[in-house]
mmCIF file of C-alpha atoms and ligand atoms in Angstrom:
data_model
loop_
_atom_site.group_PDB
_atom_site.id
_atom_site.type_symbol
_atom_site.label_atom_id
_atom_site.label_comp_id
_atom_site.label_asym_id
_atom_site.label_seq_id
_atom_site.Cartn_x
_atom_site.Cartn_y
_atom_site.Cartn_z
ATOM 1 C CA UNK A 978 -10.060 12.692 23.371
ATOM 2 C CA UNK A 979 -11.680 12.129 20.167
ATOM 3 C CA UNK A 980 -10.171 12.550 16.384
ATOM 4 C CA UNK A 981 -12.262 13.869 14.186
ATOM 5 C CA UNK A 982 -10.588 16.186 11.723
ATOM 6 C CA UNK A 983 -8.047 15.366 9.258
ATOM 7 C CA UNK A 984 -4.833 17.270 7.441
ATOM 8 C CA UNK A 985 -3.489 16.577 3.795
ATOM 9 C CA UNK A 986 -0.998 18.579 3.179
ATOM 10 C CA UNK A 987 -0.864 18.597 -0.937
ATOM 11 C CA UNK A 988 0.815 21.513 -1.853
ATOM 12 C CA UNK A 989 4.110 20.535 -3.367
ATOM 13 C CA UNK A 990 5.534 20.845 -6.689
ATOM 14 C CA UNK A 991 5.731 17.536 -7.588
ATOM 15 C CA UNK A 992 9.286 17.888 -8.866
ATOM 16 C CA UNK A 993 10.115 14.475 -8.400
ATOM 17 C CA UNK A 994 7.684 13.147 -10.818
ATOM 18 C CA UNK A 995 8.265 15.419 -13.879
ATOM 19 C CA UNK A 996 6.868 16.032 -16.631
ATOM 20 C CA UNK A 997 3.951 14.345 -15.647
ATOM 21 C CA UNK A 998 3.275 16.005 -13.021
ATOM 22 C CA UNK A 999 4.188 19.624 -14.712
ATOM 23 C CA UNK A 1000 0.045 20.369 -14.746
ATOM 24 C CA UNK A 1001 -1.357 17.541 -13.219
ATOM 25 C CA UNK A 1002 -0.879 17.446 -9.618
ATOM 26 C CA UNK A 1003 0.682 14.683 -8.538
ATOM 27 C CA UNK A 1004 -2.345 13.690 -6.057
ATOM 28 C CA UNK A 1005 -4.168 13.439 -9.335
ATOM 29 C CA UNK A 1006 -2.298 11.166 -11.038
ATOM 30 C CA UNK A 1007 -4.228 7.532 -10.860
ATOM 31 C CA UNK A 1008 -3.025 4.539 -9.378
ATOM 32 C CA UNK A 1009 -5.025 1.571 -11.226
ATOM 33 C CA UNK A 1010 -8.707 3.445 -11.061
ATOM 34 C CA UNK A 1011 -8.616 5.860 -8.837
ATOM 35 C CA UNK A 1012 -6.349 9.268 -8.336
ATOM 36 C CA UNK A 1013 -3.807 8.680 -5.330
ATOM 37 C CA UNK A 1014 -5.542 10.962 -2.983
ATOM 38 C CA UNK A 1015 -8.467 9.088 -2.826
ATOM 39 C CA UNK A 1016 -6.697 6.048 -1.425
ATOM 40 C CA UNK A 1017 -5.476 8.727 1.308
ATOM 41 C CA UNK A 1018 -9.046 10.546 1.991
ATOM 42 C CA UNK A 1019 -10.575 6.700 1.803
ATOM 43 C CA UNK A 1020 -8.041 5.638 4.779
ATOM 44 C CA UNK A 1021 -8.803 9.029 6.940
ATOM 45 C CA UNK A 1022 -12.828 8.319 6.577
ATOM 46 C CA UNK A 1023 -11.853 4.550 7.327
ATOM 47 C CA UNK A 1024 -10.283 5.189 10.639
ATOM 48 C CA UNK A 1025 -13.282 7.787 11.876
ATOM 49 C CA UNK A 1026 -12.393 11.070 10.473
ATOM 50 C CA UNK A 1027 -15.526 12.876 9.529
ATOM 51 C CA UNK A 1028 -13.794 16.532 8.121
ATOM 52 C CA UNK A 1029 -10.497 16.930 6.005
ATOM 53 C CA UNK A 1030 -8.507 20.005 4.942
ATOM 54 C CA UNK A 1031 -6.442 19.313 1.994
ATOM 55 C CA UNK A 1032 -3.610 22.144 1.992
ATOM 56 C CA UNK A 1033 -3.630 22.723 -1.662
ATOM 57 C CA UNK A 1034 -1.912 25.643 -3.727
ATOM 58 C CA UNK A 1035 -2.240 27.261 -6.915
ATOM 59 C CA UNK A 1036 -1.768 24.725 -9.347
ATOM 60 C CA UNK A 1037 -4.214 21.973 -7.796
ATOM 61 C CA UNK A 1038 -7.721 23.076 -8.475
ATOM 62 C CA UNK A 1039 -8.155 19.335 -10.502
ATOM 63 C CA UNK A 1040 -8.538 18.618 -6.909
ATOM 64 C CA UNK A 1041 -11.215 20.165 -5.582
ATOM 65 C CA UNK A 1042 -13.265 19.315 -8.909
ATOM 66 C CA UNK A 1043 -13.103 15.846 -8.279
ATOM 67 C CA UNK A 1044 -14.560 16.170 -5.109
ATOM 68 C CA UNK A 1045 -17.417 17.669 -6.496
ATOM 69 C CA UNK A 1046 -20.286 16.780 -7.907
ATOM 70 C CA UNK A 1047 -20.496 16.815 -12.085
ATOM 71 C CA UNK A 1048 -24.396 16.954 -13.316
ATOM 72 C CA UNK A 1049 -23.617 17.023 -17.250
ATOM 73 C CA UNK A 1050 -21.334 13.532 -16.615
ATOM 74 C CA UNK A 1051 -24.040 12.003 -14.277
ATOM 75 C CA UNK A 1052 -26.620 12.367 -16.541
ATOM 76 C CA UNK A 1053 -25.505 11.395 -19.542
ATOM 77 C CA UNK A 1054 -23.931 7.944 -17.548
ATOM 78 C CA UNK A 1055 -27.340 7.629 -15.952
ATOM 79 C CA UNK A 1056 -29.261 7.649 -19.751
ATOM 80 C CA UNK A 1057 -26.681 5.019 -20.802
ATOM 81 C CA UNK A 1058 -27.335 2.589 -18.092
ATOM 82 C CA UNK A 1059 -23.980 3.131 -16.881
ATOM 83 C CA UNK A 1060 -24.820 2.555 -13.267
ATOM 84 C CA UNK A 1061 -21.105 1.481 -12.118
ATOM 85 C CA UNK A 1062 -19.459 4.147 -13.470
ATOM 86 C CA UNK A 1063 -22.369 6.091 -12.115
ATOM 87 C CA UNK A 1064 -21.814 4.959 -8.775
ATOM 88 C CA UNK A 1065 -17.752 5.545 -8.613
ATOM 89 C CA UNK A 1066 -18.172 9.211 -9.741
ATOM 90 C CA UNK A 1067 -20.963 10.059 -7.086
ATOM 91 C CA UNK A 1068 -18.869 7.893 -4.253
ATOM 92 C CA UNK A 1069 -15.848 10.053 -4.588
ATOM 93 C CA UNK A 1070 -18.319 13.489 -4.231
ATOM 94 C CA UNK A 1071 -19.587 11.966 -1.109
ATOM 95 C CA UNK A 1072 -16.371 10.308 0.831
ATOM 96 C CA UNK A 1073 -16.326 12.874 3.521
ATOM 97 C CA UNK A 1074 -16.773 16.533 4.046
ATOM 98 C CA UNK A 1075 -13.739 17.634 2.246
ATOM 99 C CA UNK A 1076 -12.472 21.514 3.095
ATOM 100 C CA UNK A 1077 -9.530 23.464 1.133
ATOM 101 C CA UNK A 1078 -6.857 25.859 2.099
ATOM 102 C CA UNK A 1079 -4.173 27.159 0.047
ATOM 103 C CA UNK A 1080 -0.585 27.535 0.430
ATOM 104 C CA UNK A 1081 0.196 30.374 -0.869
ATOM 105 C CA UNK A 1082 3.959 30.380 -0.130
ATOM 106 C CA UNK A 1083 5.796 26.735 -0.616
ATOM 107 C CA UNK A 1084 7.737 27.297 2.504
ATOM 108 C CA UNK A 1085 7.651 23.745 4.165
ATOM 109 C CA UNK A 1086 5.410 20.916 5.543
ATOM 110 C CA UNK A 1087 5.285 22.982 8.753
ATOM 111 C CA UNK A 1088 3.862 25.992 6.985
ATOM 112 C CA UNK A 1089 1.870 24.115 5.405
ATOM 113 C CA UNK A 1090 0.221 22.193 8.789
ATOM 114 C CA UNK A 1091 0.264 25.853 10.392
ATOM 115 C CA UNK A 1092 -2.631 26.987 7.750
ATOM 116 C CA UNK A 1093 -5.189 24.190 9.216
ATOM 117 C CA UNK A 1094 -5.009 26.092 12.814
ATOM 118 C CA UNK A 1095 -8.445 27.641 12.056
ATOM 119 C CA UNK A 1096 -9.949 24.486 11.020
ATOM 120 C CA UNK A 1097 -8.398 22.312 13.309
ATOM 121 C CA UNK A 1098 -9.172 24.716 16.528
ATOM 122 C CA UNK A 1099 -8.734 22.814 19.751
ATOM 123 C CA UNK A 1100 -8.792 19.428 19.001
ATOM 124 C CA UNK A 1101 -6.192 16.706 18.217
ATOM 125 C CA UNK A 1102 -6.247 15.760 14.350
ATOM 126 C CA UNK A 1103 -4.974 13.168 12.012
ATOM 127 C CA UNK A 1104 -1.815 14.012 9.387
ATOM 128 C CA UNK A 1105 -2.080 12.089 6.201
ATOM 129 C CA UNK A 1106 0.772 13.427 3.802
ATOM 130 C CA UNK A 1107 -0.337 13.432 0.442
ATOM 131 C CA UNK A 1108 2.356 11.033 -0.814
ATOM 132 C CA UNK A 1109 2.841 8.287 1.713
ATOM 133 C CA UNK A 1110 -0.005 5.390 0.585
ATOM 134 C CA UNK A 1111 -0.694 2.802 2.822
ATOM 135 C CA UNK A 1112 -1.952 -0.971 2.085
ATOM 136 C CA UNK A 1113 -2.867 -2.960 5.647
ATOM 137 C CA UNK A 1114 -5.963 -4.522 7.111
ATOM 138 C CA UNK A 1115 -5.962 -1.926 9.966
ATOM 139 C CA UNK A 1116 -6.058 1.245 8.207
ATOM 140 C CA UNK A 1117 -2.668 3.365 9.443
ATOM 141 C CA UNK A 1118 -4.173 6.320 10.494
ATOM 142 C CA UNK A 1119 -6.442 4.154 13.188
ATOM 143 C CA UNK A 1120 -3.885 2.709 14.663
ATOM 144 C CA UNK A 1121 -2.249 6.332 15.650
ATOM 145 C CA UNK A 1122 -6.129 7.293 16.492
ATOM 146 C CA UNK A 1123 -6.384 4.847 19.051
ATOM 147 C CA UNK A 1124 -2.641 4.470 20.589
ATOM 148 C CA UNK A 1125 -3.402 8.853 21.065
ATOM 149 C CA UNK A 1126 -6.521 8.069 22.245
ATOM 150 C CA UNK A 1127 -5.192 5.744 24.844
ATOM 151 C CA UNK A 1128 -2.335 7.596 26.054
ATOM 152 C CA UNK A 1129 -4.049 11.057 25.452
ATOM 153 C CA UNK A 1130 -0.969 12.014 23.464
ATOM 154 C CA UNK A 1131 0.030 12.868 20.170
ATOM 155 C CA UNK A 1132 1.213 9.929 17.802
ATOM 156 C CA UNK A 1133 3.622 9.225 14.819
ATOM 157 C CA UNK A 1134 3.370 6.476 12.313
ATOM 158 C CA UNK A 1135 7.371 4.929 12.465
ATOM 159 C CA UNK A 1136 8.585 2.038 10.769
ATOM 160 C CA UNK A 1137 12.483 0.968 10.362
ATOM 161 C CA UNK A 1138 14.686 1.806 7.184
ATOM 162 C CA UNK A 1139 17.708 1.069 6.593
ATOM 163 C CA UNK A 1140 20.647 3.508 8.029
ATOM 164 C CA UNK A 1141 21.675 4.711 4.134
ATOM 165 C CA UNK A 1142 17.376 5.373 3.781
ATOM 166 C CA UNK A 1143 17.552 7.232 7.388
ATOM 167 C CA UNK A 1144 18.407 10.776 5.532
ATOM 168 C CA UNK A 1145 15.257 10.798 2.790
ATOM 169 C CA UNK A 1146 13.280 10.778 6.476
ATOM 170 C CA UNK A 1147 13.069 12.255 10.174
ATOM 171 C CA UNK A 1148 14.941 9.764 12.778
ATOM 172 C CA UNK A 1149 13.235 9.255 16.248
ATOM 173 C CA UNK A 1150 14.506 8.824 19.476
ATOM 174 C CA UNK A 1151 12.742 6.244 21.672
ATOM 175 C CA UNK A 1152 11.601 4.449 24.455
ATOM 176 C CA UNK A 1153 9.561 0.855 24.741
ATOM 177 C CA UNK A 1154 5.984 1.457 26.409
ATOM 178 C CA UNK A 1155 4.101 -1.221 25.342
ATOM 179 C CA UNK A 1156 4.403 -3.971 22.308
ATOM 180 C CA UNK A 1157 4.824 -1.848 18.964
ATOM 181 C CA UNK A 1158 4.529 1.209 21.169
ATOM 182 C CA UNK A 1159 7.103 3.462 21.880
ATOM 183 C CA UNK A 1160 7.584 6.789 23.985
ATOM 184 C CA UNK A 1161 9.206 9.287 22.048
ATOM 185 C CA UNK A 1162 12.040 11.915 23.718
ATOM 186 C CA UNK A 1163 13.384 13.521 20.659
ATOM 187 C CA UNK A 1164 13.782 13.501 16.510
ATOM 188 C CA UNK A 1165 15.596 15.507 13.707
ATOM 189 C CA UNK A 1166 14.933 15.742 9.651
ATOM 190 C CA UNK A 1167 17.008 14.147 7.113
ATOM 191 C CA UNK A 1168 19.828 13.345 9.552
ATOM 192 C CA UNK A 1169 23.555 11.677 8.348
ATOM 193 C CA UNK A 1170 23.754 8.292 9.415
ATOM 194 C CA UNK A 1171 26.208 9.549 12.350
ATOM 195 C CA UNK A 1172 23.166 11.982 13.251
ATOM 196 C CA UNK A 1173 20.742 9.671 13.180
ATOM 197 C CA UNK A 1174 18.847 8.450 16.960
ATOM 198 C CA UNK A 1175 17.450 5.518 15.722
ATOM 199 C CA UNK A 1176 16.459 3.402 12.384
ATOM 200 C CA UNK A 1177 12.491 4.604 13.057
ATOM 201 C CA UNK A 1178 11.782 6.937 10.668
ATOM 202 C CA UNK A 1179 8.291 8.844 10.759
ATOM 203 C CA UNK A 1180 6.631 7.578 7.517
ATOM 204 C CA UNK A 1181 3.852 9.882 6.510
ATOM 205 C CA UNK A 1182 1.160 9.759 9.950
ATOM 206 C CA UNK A 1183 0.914 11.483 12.475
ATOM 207 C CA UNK A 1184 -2.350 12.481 15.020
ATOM 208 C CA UNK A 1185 -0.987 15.674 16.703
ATOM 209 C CA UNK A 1186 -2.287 17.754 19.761
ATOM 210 C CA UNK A 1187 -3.217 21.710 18.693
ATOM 211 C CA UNK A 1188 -0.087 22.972 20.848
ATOM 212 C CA UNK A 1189 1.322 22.389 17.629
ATOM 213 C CA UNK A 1190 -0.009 25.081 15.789
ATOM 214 C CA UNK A 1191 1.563 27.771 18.549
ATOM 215 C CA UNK A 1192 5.287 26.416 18.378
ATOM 216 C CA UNK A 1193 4.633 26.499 14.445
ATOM 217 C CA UNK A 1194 3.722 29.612 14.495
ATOM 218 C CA UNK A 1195 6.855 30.823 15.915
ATOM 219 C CA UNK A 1196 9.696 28.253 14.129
ATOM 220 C CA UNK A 1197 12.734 29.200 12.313
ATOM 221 C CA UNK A 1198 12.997 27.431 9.014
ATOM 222 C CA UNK A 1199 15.412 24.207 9.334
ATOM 223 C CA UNK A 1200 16.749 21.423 6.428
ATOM 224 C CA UNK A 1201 16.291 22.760 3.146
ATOM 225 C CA UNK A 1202 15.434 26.724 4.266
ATOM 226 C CA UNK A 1203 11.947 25.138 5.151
ATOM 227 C CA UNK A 1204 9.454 25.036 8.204
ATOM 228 C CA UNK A 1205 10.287 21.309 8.773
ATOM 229 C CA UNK A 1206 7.277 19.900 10.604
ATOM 230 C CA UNK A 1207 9.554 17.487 12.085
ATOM 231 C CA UNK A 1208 11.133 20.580 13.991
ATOM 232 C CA UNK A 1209 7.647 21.597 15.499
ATOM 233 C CA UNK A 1210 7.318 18.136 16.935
ATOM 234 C CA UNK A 1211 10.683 18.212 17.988
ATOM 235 C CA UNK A 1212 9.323 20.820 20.671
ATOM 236 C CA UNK A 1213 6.299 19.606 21.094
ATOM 237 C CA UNK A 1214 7.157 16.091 22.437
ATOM 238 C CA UNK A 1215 9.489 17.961 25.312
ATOM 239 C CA UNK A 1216 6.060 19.592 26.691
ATOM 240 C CA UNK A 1217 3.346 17.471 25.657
ATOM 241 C CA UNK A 1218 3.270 13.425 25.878
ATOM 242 C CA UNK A 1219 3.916 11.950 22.697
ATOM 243 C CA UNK A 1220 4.688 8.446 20.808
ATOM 244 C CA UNK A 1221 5.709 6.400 18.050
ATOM 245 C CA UNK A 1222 3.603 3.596 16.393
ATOM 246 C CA UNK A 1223 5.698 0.793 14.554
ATOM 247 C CA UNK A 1224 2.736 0.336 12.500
ATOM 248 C CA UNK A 1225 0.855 -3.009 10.599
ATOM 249 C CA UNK A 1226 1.147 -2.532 7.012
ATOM 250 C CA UNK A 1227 3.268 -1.261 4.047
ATOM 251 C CA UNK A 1228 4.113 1.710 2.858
ATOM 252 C CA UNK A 1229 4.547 3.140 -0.708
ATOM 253 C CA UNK A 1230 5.955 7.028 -1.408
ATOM 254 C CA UNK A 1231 4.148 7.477 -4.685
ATOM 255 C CA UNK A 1232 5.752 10.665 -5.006
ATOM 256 C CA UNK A 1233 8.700 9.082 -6.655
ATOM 257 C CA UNK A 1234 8.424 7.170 -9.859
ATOM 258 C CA UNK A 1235 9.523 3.517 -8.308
ATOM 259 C CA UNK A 1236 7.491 3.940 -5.498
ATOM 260 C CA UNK A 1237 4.465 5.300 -7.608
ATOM 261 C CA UNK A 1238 5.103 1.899 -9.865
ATOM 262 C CA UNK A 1239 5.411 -0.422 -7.487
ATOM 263 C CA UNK A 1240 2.115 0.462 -5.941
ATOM 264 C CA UNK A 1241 0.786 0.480 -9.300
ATOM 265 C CA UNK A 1242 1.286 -2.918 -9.626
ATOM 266 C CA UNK A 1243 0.200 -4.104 -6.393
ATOM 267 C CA UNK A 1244 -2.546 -2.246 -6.226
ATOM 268 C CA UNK A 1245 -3.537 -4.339 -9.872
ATOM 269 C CA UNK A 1246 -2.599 -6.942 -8.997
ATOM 270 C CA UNK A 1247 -5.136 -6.668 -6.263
ATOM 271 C CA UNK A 1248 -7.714 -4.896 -7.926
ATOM 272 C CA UNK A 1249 -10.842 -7.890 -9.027
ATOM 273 C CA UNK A 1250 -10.929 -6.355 -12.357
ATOM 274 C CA UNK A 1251 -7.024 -7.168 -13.410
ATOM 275 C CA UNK A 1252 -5.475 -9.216 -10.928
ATOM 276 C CA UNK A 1253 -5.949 -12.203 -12.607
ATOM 277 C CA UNK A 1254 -4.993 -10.679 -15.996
ATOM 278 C CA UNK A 1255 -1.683 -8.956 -14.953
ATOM 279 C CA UNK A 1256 -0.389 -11.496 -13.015
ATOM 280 C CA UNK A 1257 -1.019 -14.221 -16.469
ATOM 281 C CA UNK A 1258 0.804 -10.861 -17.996
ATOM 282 C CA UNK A 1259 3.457 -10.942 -16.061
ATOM 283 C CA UNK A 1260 4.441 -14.387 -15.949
ATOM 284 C CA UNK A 1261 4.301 -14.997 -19.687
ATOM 285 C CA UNK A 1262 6.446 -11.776 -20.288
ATOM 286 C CA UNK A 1263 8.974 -12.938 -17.539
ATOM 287 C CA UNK A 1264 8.939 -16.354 -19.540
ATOM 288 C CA UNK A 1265 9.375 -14.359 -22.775
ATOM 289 C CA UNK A 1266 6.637 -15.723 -24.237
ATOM 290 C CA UNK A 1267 4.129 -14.874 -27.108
ATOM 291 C CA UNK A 1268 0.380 -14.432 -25.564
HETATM 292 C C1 G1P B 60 8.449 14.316 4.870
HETATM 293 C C2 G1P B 60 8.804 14.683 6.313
HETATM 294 C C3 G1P B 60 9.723 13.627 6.926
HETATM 295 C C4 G1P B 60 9.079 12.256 6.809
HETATM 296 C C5 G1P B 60 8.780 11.967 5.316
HETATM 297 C C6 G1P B 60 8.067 10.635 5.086
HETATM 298 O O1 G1P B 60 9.608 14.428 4.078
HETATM 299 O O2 G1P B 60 9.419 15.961 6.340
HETATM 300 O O3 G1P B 60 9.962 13.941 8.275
HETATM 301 O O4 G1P B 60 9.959 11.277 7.343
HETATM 302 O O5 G1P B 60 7.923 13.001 4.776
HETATM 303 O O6 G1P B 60 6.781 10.660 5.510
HETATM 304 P P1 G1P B 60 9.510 14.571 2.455
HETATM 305 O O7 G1P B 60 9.200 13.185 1.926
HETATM 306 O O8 G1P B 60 8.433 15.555 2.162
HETATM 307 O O9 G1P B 60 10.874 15.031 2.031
#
């Protein structure tokens, strides 16, 4: 079993981030240099994944641009010597071979998985939601690639929250298998604390088997009045092997504005252009002091 394809689902309003993201969609807003879903394509390409359908809708066609190529832009920073810049604009073009479906109903993150079935066809493929960014040395999606790969199973990305964070998230029921490796027997979306199965919460990764697409098509909307994806998976792991990876590495949801801030500054702080800068920034401004 090899994983070759990719999902983004990016087809939400972005009503958590308002007004910004009233016309710019909220994959295109940039963290440091780069618009969010690049981190997310750049992780997919990173862990093997050589085609990606983003699940876009009606409002996202920034999107698709940017993943194209722009002559007038790359000729004029060619004439100015402006080989860097030249270089970041053409990289993003190239990442991977990028595909696009819309949504054309916002009726859930199942709905939204069910319009890759032609794409996907019969072959397991990588989730990346649009939202979740993740900073590790072992990009996330590659460590669900190779814990499906091993147990020829689908996988979910889980890490602990806290019981009061349990009901912003799905809640897994589990089993040990192996260190950081769980079995999994059951889940439910955006349970009550005294619904809850466990602190493991699925945090934005999944690889999933293409049975998925045939209990999709078929599923009564759940939480919210939406196709939860959550309750697709809830069948499929009762007929098809599946498990949980408590994976390396942090997580931000940059679909809300602390999360999409608090990425913002580690990513700078990171970044070899303004690392050194911010954090001088930061430390004089927590000292109150003039620069
Ligand atoms: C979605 C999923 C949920 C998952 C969460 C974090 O919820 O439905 O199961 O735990 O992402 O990845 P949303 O954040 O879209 O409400």
């Amino acid at each position: 079993m090899k994983v070759r394809k990719a999902v983004i689902p990016a087809a939400g309003l972005g009503t958590r981030m308002l007004p910004a993201t009233k016309t710019v969609p909220k994959e295109m807003l940039p963290l440091v240099d780069k618009p969010v879903i690049q981190y997310i394509i750049e992780e997919a390409v990173a862990s093997g994944i050589e085609d990606i359908l983003i699940v876009t809708n009606r409002a996202k066609s920034a999107m698709d641009d940017y993943f194209d190529y722009y002559p007038e832009l790359e000729t004029r920073l060619n004439q100015a010597g402006k080989d860097k810049e030249l270089y970041a604009v053409r990289r993003a073009a190239d990442l991977a071979n990028i595909f696009y479906v819309r949504q054309k109903e916002t009726k859930g993150l199942g709905h939204a998985i069910w319009r890759a079935k032609r794409f996907v066809g019969d072959e397991p493929f990588a989730v990346l939601l649009g939202d979740d960014i993740m900073r590790s040395s072992k990009p996330v999606t590659l460590q669900l690639v190779e814990a499906a790969e091993k147990y020829g199973s689908s996988a979910l990305g889980v890490q602990q929250v806290s019981t009061e964070a349990i009901s912003k998230y799905s809640s897994v029921q589990i089993g040990p298998l192996e260190d950081r490796i769980f079995s999994v027997f059951d889940m439910n979306e955006k349970p009550a604390p005294t619904e809850m199965f466990s602190n493991y919460a699925i945090l934005g990764r999944y690889v999933l088997t293409p049975g998925i697409f045939e209990i999709l098509e078929n599923l009564k909307p759940g939480y919210g009045g939406e196709i939860q994806l959550t309750d697709g998976l809830r069948e499929l792991c009762r007929v098809d092997r599946m498990v949980a990876v408590d994976f390396e590495g942090r997580r931000y949801d940059t679909g809300n504005l602390r999360g999409f801030l608090e990425a913002t500054l580690d990513f700078a702080l990171e970044h070899p252009e303004t690392g050194a800068w911010l954090a001088d920034y930061l430390k004089h401004r927590a000292a109150g002091l003039e620069r």
